[in-house]
Amino acid sequence: MAGRHRSPRRVHPFLLLALVFGGPVQASKIVGGREAQPHSRPYVASLQLIRSPGSHFCGGTLIHPRFVLTAAHCLQDIPWQLVTVVLGAHDLQSQEPEQQKFTITQVFQNNYNPEESLNDVLLVQLNRPASLGEAVAVASLPQQGQSLSQGTQCLAMGWGRLGTRAPTPRVLQELNVTVVTFLCRDHNVCTLVPRRAAGICFAD
């Protein structure tokens, strides 16, 4: 209907691996997306409870063989000692030979403020370096200070819920999104899917 606008969805910078024409970003739930080509996003990580394989609760991005970038809120109520980081996954309900599993030895946050949703970024140190190859690779990060301008085309991905009351998917989902700056707070990244009921959701 003319004159009505959908509010943009705020995206945590690590989850929406912002792929600026092929570069990576991260998001939090994929609604209205599509199944990713198996192992085509080798930098995506799944955070799971160590005693419950396949219990994905948050996504992350491999930015160094031994470091994963994720959201600070993901481990706000879960001790990092109880978390397994899985790389090289596509189907979380299958023991794929490409998967590599790690424990966490240390976490680094930067003044995370949950009340204001500021600095919602967490760096996770793995217990050993990842073995890099076709199924596991480090993401290409933007340059220091590089901004995501209005209209930048990005790719959101994850195993987050398929809807507010829907379950999480078995396989990695992805969705083309567009960066918007209107109605978006400073230091946040906001995206919109024009003319579609699609976006990101919990646990991406």
Short mmCIF file of N, CA and C in Angstrom, two decimals, residues 2-177:
data_model
loop_
_atom_site.label_atom_id
_atom_site.label_comp_id
_atom_site.label_asym_id
_atom_site.label_seq_id
_atom_site.Cartn_x
_atom_site.Cartn_y
_atom_site.Cartn_z
N ALA A 2 0.56 2.23 -0.81
CA ALA A 2 1.37 3.44 -0.90
C ALA A 2 1.37 4.17 0.42
N GLY A 3 2.52 4.72 0.76
CA GLY A 3 2.66 5.50 1.98
C GLY A 3 3.02 4.69 3.19
N ARG A 4 3.06 3.35 3.09
CA ARG A 4 3.44 2.52 4.21
C ARG A 4 4.84 1.98 3.99
N HIS A 5 5.65 1.95 5.05
CA HIS A 5 7.02 1.48 4.96
C HIS A 5 7.27 0.46 6.05
N ARG A 6 7.97 -0.60 5.71
CA ARG A 6 8.34 -1.57 6.73
C ARG A 6 9.59 -1.09 7.44
N SER A 7 9.63 -1.26 8.76
CA SER A 7 10.80 -0.84 9.52
C SER A 7 11.98 -1.74 9.18
N PRO A 8 13.18 -1.17 9.04
CA PRO A 8 14.35 -1.99 8.75
C PRO A 8 14.71 -2.85 9.94
N ARG A 9 15.31 -4.00 9.67
CA ARG A 9 15.73 -4.89 10.74
C ARG A 9 17.18 -4.61 11.10
N ARG A 10 17.42 -4.46 12.44
CA ARG A 10 18.78 -4.22 12.90
C ARG A 10 19.56 -5.53 12.87
N VAL A 11 20.77 -5.47 12.39
CA VAL A 11 21.58 -6.66 12.26
C VAL A 11 22.87 -6.49 13.03
N HIS A 12 23.25 -7.50 13.78
CA HIS A 12 24.52 -7.45 14.48
C HIS A 12 25.64 -7.66 13.47
N PRO A 13 26.68 -6.79 13.50
CA PRO A 13 27.69 -6.79 12.46
C PRO A 13 28.39 -8.11 12.27
N PHE A 14 28.52 -8.93 13.28
CA PHE A 14 29.24 -10.17 13.09
C PHE A 14 28.34 -11.21 12.47
N LEU A 15 27.07 -11.17 12.75
CA LEU A 15 26.16 -12.19 12.24
C LEU A 15 25.83 -11.93 10.80
N LEU A 16 25.64 -10.70 10.47
CA LEU A 16 25.35 -10.43 9.07
C LEU A 16 26.69 -10.31 8.38
N LEU A 17 27.29 -11.30 7.93
CA LEU A 17 28.58 -11.20 7.29
C LEU A 17 28.37 -10.37 6.06
N ALA A 18 28.50 -9.09 6.13
CA ALA A 18 28.12 -8.26 5.01
C ALA A 18 28.99 -8.54 3.84
N LEU A 19 28.40 -9.19 2.88
CA LEU A 19 29.15 -9.50 1.68
C LEU A 19 28.91 -8.37 0.71
N VAL A 20 29.80 -7.42 0.74
CA VAL A 20 29.69 -6.30 -0.17
C VAL A 20 30.20 -6.76 -1.51
N PHE A 21 29.28 -7.09 -2.39
CA PHE A 21 29.63 -7.64 -3.69
C PHE A 21 30.59 -8.83 -3.54
N GLY A 22 30.29 -9.65 -2.61
CA GLY A 22 31.09 -10.86 -2.43
C GLY A 22 31.85 -10.90 -1.14
N GLY A 23 31.75 -9.89 -0.30
CA GLY A 23 32.43 -9.90 0.99
C GLY A 23 31.46 -10.37 2.06
N PRO A 24 31.96 -10.93 3.24
CA PRO A 24 31.07 -11.55 4.19
C PRO A 24 30.39 -10.66 5.23
N VAL A 25 29.22 -11.08 5.77
CA VAL A 25 28.49 -10.41 6.86
C VAL A 25 27.74 -11.43 7.71
N GLN A 26 27.09 -11.03 8.80
CA GLN A 26 26.34 -11.99 9.59
C GLN A 26 24.98 -11.51 10.05
N ALA A 27 24.02 -12.41 10.33
CA ALA A 27 22.68 -12.02 10.73
C ALA A 27 22.15 -12.88 11.87
N SER A 28 20.82 -12.81 12.20
CA SER A 28 20.35 -13.59 13.34
C SER A 28 19.17 -14.50 13.10
N LYS A 29 18.42 -14.43 12.09
CA LYS A 29 17.42 -15.46 11.76
C LYS A 29 17.05 -15.26 10.31
N ILE A 30 16.92 -16.35 9.56
CA ILE A 30 16.62 -16.22 8.14
C ILE A 30 15.17 -16.61 7.90
N VAL A 31 14.36 -15.63 7.48
CA VAL A 31 12.96 -15.85 7.16
C VAL A 31 12.79 -15.53 5.68
N GLY A 32 12.18 -16.46 4.94
CA GLY A 32 11.94 -16.21 3.53
C GLY A 32 13.19 -16.34 2.67
N GLY A 33 14.20 -17.04 3.18
CA GLY A 33 15.43 -17.22 2.43
C GLY A 33 15.43 -18.51 1.63
N ARG A 34 16.60 -19.06 1.43
CA ARG A 34 16.77 -20.29 0.64
C ARG A 34 17.90 -21.11 1.25
N GLU A 35 17.91 -22.39 0.93
CA GLU A 35 19.01 -23.24 1.38
C GLU A 35 20.29 -22.84 0.66
N ALA A 36 21.36 -22.68 1.41
CA ALA A 36 22.65 -22.38 0.81
C ALA A 36 23.21 -23.61 0.12
N GLN A 37 24.01 -23.39 -0.89
CA GLN A 37 24.72 -24.50 -1.50
C GLN A 37 25.62 -25.12 -0.44
N PRO A 38 25.58 -26.44 -0.24
CA PRO A 38 26.36 -27.06 0.83
C PRO A 38 27.82 -26.63 0.83
N HIS A 39 28.26 -26.12 1.99
CA HIS A 39 29.66 -25.75 2.24
C HIS A 39 30.15 -24.61 1.34
N SER A 40 29.20 -23.81 0.82
CA SER A 40 29.58 -22.67 -0.02
C SER A 40 29.92 -21.44 0.81
N ARG A 41 29.60 -21.46 2.12
CA ARG A 41 29.92 -20.36 3.03
C ARG A 41 30.85 -20.91 4.12
N PRO A 42 32.11 -21.18 3.78
CA PRO A 42 33.00 -21.93 4.67
C PRO A 42 33.44 -21.19 5.92
N TYR A 43 33.08 -19.92 6.05
CA TYR A 43 33.47 -19.13 7.22
C TYR A 43 32.39 -19.09 8.29
N VAL A 44 31.22 -19.69 8.03
CA VAL A 44 30.11 -19.64 8.98
C VAL A 44 30.31 -20.69 10.08
N ALA A 45 30.09 -20.26 11.32
CA ALA A 45 30.25 -21.14 12.48
C ALA A 45 28.91 -21.34 13.19
N SER A 46 28.77 -22.48 13.82
CA SER A 46 27.59 -22.78 14.63
C SER A 46 28.03 -22.93 16.08
N LEU A 47 27.39 -22.17 16.98
CA LEU A 47 27.63 -22.31 18.41
C LEU A 47 26.59 -23.24 18.99
N GLN A 48 27.05 -24.29 19.69
CA GLN A 48 26.17 -25.32 20.22
C GLN A 48 26.53 -25.63 21.66
N LEU A 49 25.57 -26.21 22.39
CA LEU A 49 25.85 -26.65 23.74
C LEU A 49 26.71 -27.90 23.70
N ILE A 50 27.75 -27.94 24.50
CA ILE A 50 28.75 -28.99 24.41
C ILE A 50 28.18 -30.38 24.70
N ARG A 51 27.15 -30.46 25.53
CA ARG A 51 26.58 -31.76 25.90
C ARG A 51 25.40 -32.16 25.02
N SER A 52 25.10 -31.33 24.01
CA SER A 52 23.94 -31.62 23.16
C SER A 52 24.28 -31.32 21.71
N PRO A 53 24.93 -32.25 21.01
CA PRO A 53 25.30 -32.03 19.61
C PRO A 53 24.10 -31.65 18.75
N GLY A 54 24.30 -30.66 17.90
CA GLY A 54 23.22 -30.20 17.04
C GLY A 54 22.34 -29.15 17.67
N SER A 55 22.63 -28.77 18.92
CA SER A 55 21.79 -27.81 19.65
C SER A 55 22.24 -26.38 19.34
N HIS A 56 22.15 -26.00 18.08
CA HIS A 56 22.58 -24.67 17.64
C HIS A 56 21.77 -23.57 18.34
N PHE A 57 22.50 -22.53 18.84
CA PHE A 57 21.79 -21.41 19.44
C PHE A 57 22.27 -20.06 18.93
N CYS A 58 23.40 -20.02 18.23
CA CYS A 58 23.88 -18.76 17.67
C CYS A 58 24.87 -19.05 16.54
N GLY A 59 25.00 -18.09 15.64
CA GLY A 59 25.96 -18.22 14.56
C GLY A 59 27.21 -17.40 14.83
N GLY A 60 28.19 -17.55 13.97
CA GLY A 60 29.43 -16.80 14.09
C GLY A 60 30.18 -16.82 12.77
N THR A 61 31.31 -16.13 12.74
CA THR A 61 32.11 -16.01 11.53
C THR A 61 33.57 -16.26 11.86
N LEU A 62 34.19 -17.15 11.14
CA LEU A 62 35.62 -17.42 11.32
C LEU A 62 36.41 -16.29 10.66
N ILE A 63 37.13 -15.51 11.47
CA ILE A 63 37.89 -14.38 10.92
C ILE A 63 39.40 -14.60 11.01
N HIS A 64 39.80 -15.71 11.63
CA HIS A 64 41.20 -16.09 11.80
C HIS A 64 41.16 -17.57 12.12
N PRO A 65 42.19 -18.35 11.78
CA PRO A 65 42.12 -19.79 12.06
C PRO A 65 41.78 -20.14 13.50
N ARG A 66 42.01 -19.21 14.42
CA ARG A 66 41.74 -19.53 15.82
C ARG A 66 40.71 -18.59 16.47
N PHE A 67 40.06 -17.72 15.68
CA PHE A 67 39.10 -16.78 16.27
C PHE A 67 37.81 -16.73 15.48
N VAL A 68 36.69 -16.75 16.22
CA VAL A 68 35.35 -16.64 15.65
C VAL A 68 34.70 -15.38 16.21
N LEU A 69 34.07 -14.62 15.34
CA LEU A 69 33.35 -13.41 15.74
C LEU A 69 31.87 -13.76 15.85
N THR A 70 31.27 -13.40 16.97
CA THR A 70 29.85 -13.68 17.18
C THR A 70 29.23 -12.53 17.96
N ALA A 71 28.00 -12.70 18.43
CA ALA A 71 27.31 -11.66 19.18
C ALA A 71 27.56 -11.83 20.67
N ALA A 72 27.78 -10.74 21.38
CA ALA A 72 28.00 -10.80 22.82
C ALA A 72 26.77 -11.35 23.54
N HIS A 73 25.57 -11.04 23.02
CA HIS A 73 24.36 -11.51 23.71
C HIS A 73 24.23 -13.03 23.66
N CYS A 74 24.90 -13.66 22.70
CA CYS A 74 24.80 -15.12 22.58
C CYS A 74 25.32 -15.83 23.83
N LEU A 75 26.36 -15.28 24.44
CA LEU A 75 26.96 -15.92 25.61
C LEU A 75 26.72 -15.12 26.88
N GLN A 76 25.71 -14.26 26.85
CA GLN A 76 25.41 -13.47 28.04
C GLN A 76 24.91 -14.36 29.18
N ASP A 77 24.12 -15.38 28.86
CA ASP A 77 23.54 -16.26 29.88
C ASP A 77 24.05 -17.69 29.80
N ILE A 78 24.98 -17.95 28.90
CA ILE A 78 25.54 -19.30 28.74
C ILE A 78 27.04 -19.24 28.97
N PRO A 79 27.57 -19.94 29.97
CA PRO A 79 29.02 -19.94 30.20
C PRO A 79 29.75 -20.49 28.97
N TRP A 80 30.80 -19.78 28.55
CA TRP A 80 31.50 -20.21 27.33
C TRP A 80 32.15 -21.58 27.49
N GLN A 81 32.36 -22.01 28.73
CA GLN A 81 32.95 -23.34 28.95
C GLN A 81 32.00 -24.47 28.54
N LEU A 82 30.72 -24.13 28.34
CA LEU A 82 29.72 -25.14 27.98
C LEU A 82 29.38 -25.13 26.49
N VAL A 83 30.21 -24.43 25.70
CA VAL A 83 29.90 -24.23 24.28
C VAL A 83 30.89 -24.94 23.37
N THR A 84 30.36 -25.54 22.32
CA THR A 84 31.16 -26.11 21.23
C THR A 84 30.99 -25.23 20.01
N VAL A 85 32.08 -24.95 19.32
CA VAL A 85 32.04 -24.20 18.06
C VAL A 85 32.24 -25.20 16.92
N VAL A 86 31.30 -25.22 15.98
CA VAL A 86 31.35 -26.16 14.86
C VAL A 86 31.60 -25.39 13.57
N LEU A 87 32.64 -25.77 12.86
CA LEU A 87 32.95 -25.19 11.55
C LEU A 87 32.74 -26.25 10.47
N GLY A 88 32.55 -25.81 9.23
CA GLY A 88 32.41 -26.74 8.12
C GLY A 88 31.08 -27.46 8.08
N ALA A 89 30.05 -26.88 8.73
CA ALA A 89 28.75 -27.55 8.79
C ALA A 89 27.80 -27.02 7.72
N HIS A 90 26.90 -27.87 7.30
CA HIS A 90 25.76 -27.48 6.46
C HIS A 90 24.49 -28.03 7.10
N ASP A 91 24.42 -29.34 7.30
CA ASP A 91 23.30 -30.00 7.94
C ASP A 91 23.68 -30.27 9.40
N LEU A 92 23.08 -29.52 10.32
CA LEU A 92 23.45 -29.64 11.73
C LEU A 92 22.99 -30.95 12.37
N GLN A 93 22.10 -31.68 11.71
CA GLN A 93 21.64 -32.95 12.25
C GLN A 93 22.42 -34.14 11.69
N SER A 94 23.47 -33.85 10.95
CA SER A 94 24.27 -34.91 10.34
C SER A 94 25.73 -34.76 10.76
N GLN A 95 26.39 -35.88 10.98
CA GLN A 95 27.81 -35.86 11.31
C GLN A 95 28.62 -35.81 10.01
N GLU A 96 28.66 -34.63 9.41
CA GLU A 96 29.34 -34.46 8.13
C GLU A 96 30.86 -34.57 8.30
N PRO A 97 31.54 -35.22 7.36
CA PRO A 97 33.00 -35.36 7.48
C PRO A 97 33.73 -34.02 7.42
N GLU A 98 33.09 -32.99 6.86
CA GLU A 98 33.74 -31.68 6.76
C GLU A 98 33.75 -30.91 8.09
N GLN A 99 32.93 -31.35 9.03
CA GLN A 99 32.79 -30.60 10.28
C GLN A 99 34.04 -30.70 11.16
N GLN A 100 34.38 -29.57 11.77
CA GLN A 100 35.44 -29.49 12.76
C GLN A 100 34.84 -28.89 14.03
N LYS A 101 35.15 -29.51 15.17
CA LYS A 101 34.55 -29.06 16.43
C LYS A 101 35.64 -28.59 17.39
N PHE A 102 35.32 -27.50 18.12
CA PHE A 102 36.29 -26.86 18.99
C PHE A 102 35.64 -26.49 20.33
N THR A 103 36.46 -26.42 21.34
CA THR A 103 36.04 -25.80 22.59
C THR A 103 36.58 -24.37 22.59
N ILE A 104 36.14 -23.60 23.58
CA ILE A 104 36.55 -22.19 23.69
C ILE A 104 37.53 -22.05 24.86
N THR A 105 38.61 -21.33 24.63
CA THR A 105 39.59 -21.13 25.70
C THR A 105 39.52 -19.73 26.30
N GLN A 106 38.94 -18.77 25.56
CA GLN A 106 38.85 -17.41 26.06
C GLN A 106 37.88 -16.61 25.20
N VAL A 107 37.26 -15.61 25.79
CA VAL A 107 36.37 -14.72 25.03
C VAL A 107 36.78 -13.26 25.30
N PHE A 108 36.54 -12.42 24.30
CA PHE A 108 36.89 -11.00 24.40
C PHE A 108 35.69 -10.17 23.96
N GLN A 109 35.21 -9.28 24.84
CA GLN A 109 34.12 -8.38 24.46
C GLN A 109 34.56 -6.93 24.64
N ASN A 110 33.78 -6.02 24.09
CA ASN A 110 34.16 -4.61 24.09
C ASN A 110 33.03 -3.76 24.65
N ASN A 111 32.93 -3.75 25.99
CA ASN A 111 31.95 -2.90 26.67
C ASN A 111 30.52 -3.13 26.16
N TYR A 112 30.13 -4.37 26.07
CA TYR A 112 28.78 -4.70 25.63
C TYR A 112 27.75 -4.12 26.58
N ASN A 113 26.75 -3.44 26.02
CA ASN A 113 25.67 -2.84 26.79
C ASN A 113 24.35 -3.45 26.34
N PRO A 114 23.84 -4.47 27.05
CA PRO A 114 22.61 -5.14 26.61
C PRO A 114 21.38 -4.25 26.65
N GLU A 115 21.34 -3.28 27.58
CA GLU A 115 20.17 -2.40 27.67
C GLU A 115 20.05 -1.53 26.42
N GLU A 116 21.19 -1.06 25.91
CA GLU A 116 21.19 -0.18 24.74
C GLU A 116 21.52 -0.93 23.45
N SER A 117 21.78 -2.22 23.57
CA SER A 117 22.19 -3.05 22.42
C SER A 117 23.40 -2.43 21.71
N LEU A 118 24.37 -2.01 22.49
CA LEU A 118 25.59 -1.42 21.95
C LEU A 118 26.77 -2.38 22.10
N ASN A 119 27.66 -2.38 21.13
CA ASN A 119 28.86 -3.20 21.15
C ASN A 119 28.54 -4.68 21.33
N ASP A 120 27.51 -5.14 20.63
CA ASP A 120 27.07 -6.53 20.75
C ASP A 120 27.96 -7.42 19.88
N VAL A 121 29.23 -7.44 20.23
CA VAL A 121 30.22 -8.19 19.47
C VAL A 121 31.11 -8.95 20.45
N LEU A 122 31.42 -10.19 20.11
CA LEU A 122 32.25 -11.03 20.97
C LEU A 122 33.25 -11.80 20.12
N LEU A 123 34.49 -11.80 20.55
CA LEU A 123 35.53 -12.56 19.87
C LEU A 123 35.81 -13.82 20.69
N VAL A 124 35.71 -14.97 20.04
CA VAL A 124 35.86 -16.26 20.69
C VAL A 124 37.17 -16.91 20.23
N GLN A 125 38.01 -17.30 21.20
CA GLN A 125 39.26 -17.97 20.87
C GLN A 125 39.08 -19.48 20.95
N LEU A 126 39.41 -20.17 19.87
CA LEU A 126 39.26 -21.62 19.81
C LEU A 126 40.44 -22.31 20.49
N ASN A 127 40.25 -23.56 20.88
CA ASN A 127 41.31 -24.27 21.60
C ASN A 127 42.46 -24.71 20.69
N ARG A 128 42.24 -24.62 19.36
CA ARG A 128 43.30 -24.94 18.41
C ARG A 128 42.96 -24.26 17.09
N PRO A 129 43.95 -24.08 16.20
CA PRO A 129 43.64 -23.46 14.91
C PRO A 129 42.78 -24.39 14.05
N ALA A 130 41.87 -23.80 13.28
CA ALA A 130 41.06 -24.58 12.34
C ALA A 130 41.93 -25.03 11.18
N SER A 131 41.61 -26.19 10.64
CA SER A 131 42.28 -26.68 9.43
C SER A 131 41.55 -26.09 8.23
N LEU A 132 42.21 -25.20 7.51
CA LEU A 132 41.55 -24.48 6.42
C LEU A 132 41.55 -25.29 5.14
N GLY A 133 40.49 -25.13 4.36
CA GLY A 133 40.34 -25.84 3.09
C GLY A 133 39.07 -25.36 2.40
N GLU A 134 38.49 -26.22 1.56
CA GLU A 134 37.28 -25.83 0.84
C GLU A 134 36.08 -25.65 1.77
N ALA A 135 35.97 -26.48 2.80
CA ALA A 135 34.79 -26.45 3.67
C ALA A 135 34.95 -25.51 4.86
N VAL A 136 36.18 -25.14 5.19
CA VAL A 136 36.45 -24.23 6.32
C VAL A 136 37.45 -23.19 5.86
N ALA A 137 37.06 -21.92 5.91
CA ALA A 137 37.93 -20.84 5.44
C ALA A 137 37.66 -19.58 6.25
N VAL A 138 38.63 -18.68 6.23
CA VAL A 138 38.51 -17.40 6.94
C VAL A 138 37.76 -16.40 6.07
N ALA A 139 36.86 -15.63 6.67
CA ALA A 139 36.08 -14.64 5.93
C ALA A 139 36.94 -13.45 5.54
N SER A 140 36.61 -12.84 4.42
CA SER A 140 37.26 -11.61 3.99
C SER A 140 36.56 -10.45 4.69
N LEU A 141 37.29 -9.73 5.52
CA LEU A 141 36.71 -8.64 6.29
C LEU A 141 36.85 -7.32 5.55
N PRO A 142 35.94 -6.36 5.80
CA PRO A 142 36.08 -5.03 5.20
C PRO A 142 37.29 -4.30 5.78
N GLN A 143 37.74 -3.27 5.09
CA GLN A 143 38.85 -2.48 5.57
C GLN A 143 38.45 -1.70 6.82
N GLN A 144 39.45 -1.36 7.65
CA GLN A 144 39.20 -0.57 8.85
C GLN A 144 38.52 0.75 8.47
N GLY A 145 37.39 1.03 9.12
CA GLY A 145 36.68 2.27 8.87
C GLY A 145 35.78 2.25 7.65
N GLN A 146 35.76 1.14 6.90
CA GLN A 146 34.91 1.07 5.72
C GLN A 146 33.45 1.04 6.14
N SER A 147 32.63 1.86 5.52
CA SER A 147 31.21 1.93 5.89
C SER A 147 30.36 1.14 4.91
N LEU A 148 29.18 0.78 5.37
CA LEU A 148 28.19 0.12 4.52
C LEU A 148 27.14 1.16 4.18
N SER A 149 27.19 1.68 2.99
CA SER A 149 26.31 2.77 2.61
C SER A 149 24.91 2.26 2.24
N GLN A 150 23.96 3.18 2.21
CA GLN A 150 22.59 2.87 1.80
C GLN A 150 22.59 2.17 0.45
N GLY A 151 21.87 1.04 0.37
CA GLY A 151 21.75 0.31 -0.88
C GLY A 151 22.78 -0.77 -1.10
N THR A 152 23.75 -0.92 -0.17
CA THR A 152 24.76 -1.98 -0.31
C THR A 152 24.08 -3.34 -0.27
N GLN A 153 24.39 -4.18 -1.24
CA GLN A 153 23.82 -5.53 -1.30
C GLN A 153 24.65 -6.47 -0.44
N CYS A 154 23.98 -7.18 0.46
CA CYS A 154 24.66 -8.08 1.39
C CYS A 154 23.98 -9.46 1.37
N LEU A 155 24.62 -10.37 2.06
CA LEU A 155 24.08 -11.72 2.17
C LEU A 155 24.02 -12.09 3.64
N ALA A 156 22.81 -12.34 4.13
CA ALA A 156 22.62 -12.81 5.50
C ALA A 156 22.52 -14.33 5.47
N MET A 157 23.03 -14.97 6.52
CA MET A 157 23.01 -16.44 6.53
C MET A 157 22.99 -16.96 7.96
N GLY A 158 22.52 -18.17 8.12
CA GLY A 158 22.52 -18.78 9.44
C GLY A 158 21.53 -19.92 9.56
N TRP A 159 21.51 -20.50 10.74
CA TRP A 159 20.59 -21.59 11.06
C TRP A 159 19.51 -21.09 12.02
N GLY A 160 19.22 -19.80 11.97
CA GLY A 160 18.22 -19.23 12.88
C GLY A 160 16.81 -19.66 12.51
N ARG A 161 15.88 -19.37 13.39
CA ARG A 161 14.49 -19.78 13.19
C ARG A 161 13.94 -19.28 11.86
N LEU A 162 13.06 -20.07 11.26
CA LEU A 162 12.46 -19.73 9.97
C LEU A 162 11.27 -18.79 10.13
N GLY A 163 10.94 -18.47 11.37
CA GLY A 163 9.86 -17.55 11.68
C GLY A 163 9.83 -17.37 13.18
N THR A 164 9.09 -16.38 13.67
CA THR A 164 9.09 -16.09 15.10
C THR A 164 8.69 -17.30 15.93
N ARG A 165 7.74 -18.08 15.46
CA ARG A 165 7.31 -19.27 16.19
C ARG A 165 7.67 -20.56 15.45
N ALA A 166 8.53 -20.43 14.47
CA ALA A 166 8.91 -21.59 13.66
C ALA A 166 10.19 -22.22 14.22
N PRO A 167 10.46 -23.48 13.87
CA PRO A 167 11.67 -24.14 14.35
C PRO A 167 12.90 -23.67 13.59
N THR A 168 14.05 -24.10 14.06
CA THR A 168 15.29 -23.83 13.34
C THR A 168 15.46 -24.87 12.23
N PRO A 169 16.13 -24.53 11.13
CA PRO A 169 16.30 -25.47 10.03
C PRO A 169 17.46 -26.43 10.28
N ARG A 170 17.46 -27.54 9.58
CA ARG A 170 18.61 -28.46 9.64
C ARG A 170 19.79 -27.91 8.87
N VAL A 171 19.51 -27.26 7.74
CA VAL A 171 20.58 -26.85 6.84
C VAL A 171 20.73 -25.33 6.80
N LEU A 172 21.90 -24.86 6.43
CA LEU A 172 22.21 -23.44 6.40
C LEU A 172 21.31 -22.70 5.41
N GLN A 173 20.76 -21.58 5.87
CA GLN A 173 19.90 -20.73 5.05
C GLN A 173 20.64 -19.43 4.71
N GLU A 174 20.27 -18.82 3.59
CA GLU A 174 20.84 -17.53 3.23
C GLU A 174 19.78 -16.66 2.58
N LEU A 175 20.03 -15.35 2.58
CA LEU A 175 19.04 -14.40 2.10
C LEU A 175 19.74 -13.14 1.63
N ASN A 176 19.38 -12.66 0.44
CA ASN A 176 19.91 -11.38 -0.06
C ASN A 176 19.18 -10.24 0.66
N VAL A 177 19.94 -9.31 1.21
CA VAL A 177 19.37 -8.16 1.91
C VAL A 177 20.05 -6.89 1.44
#
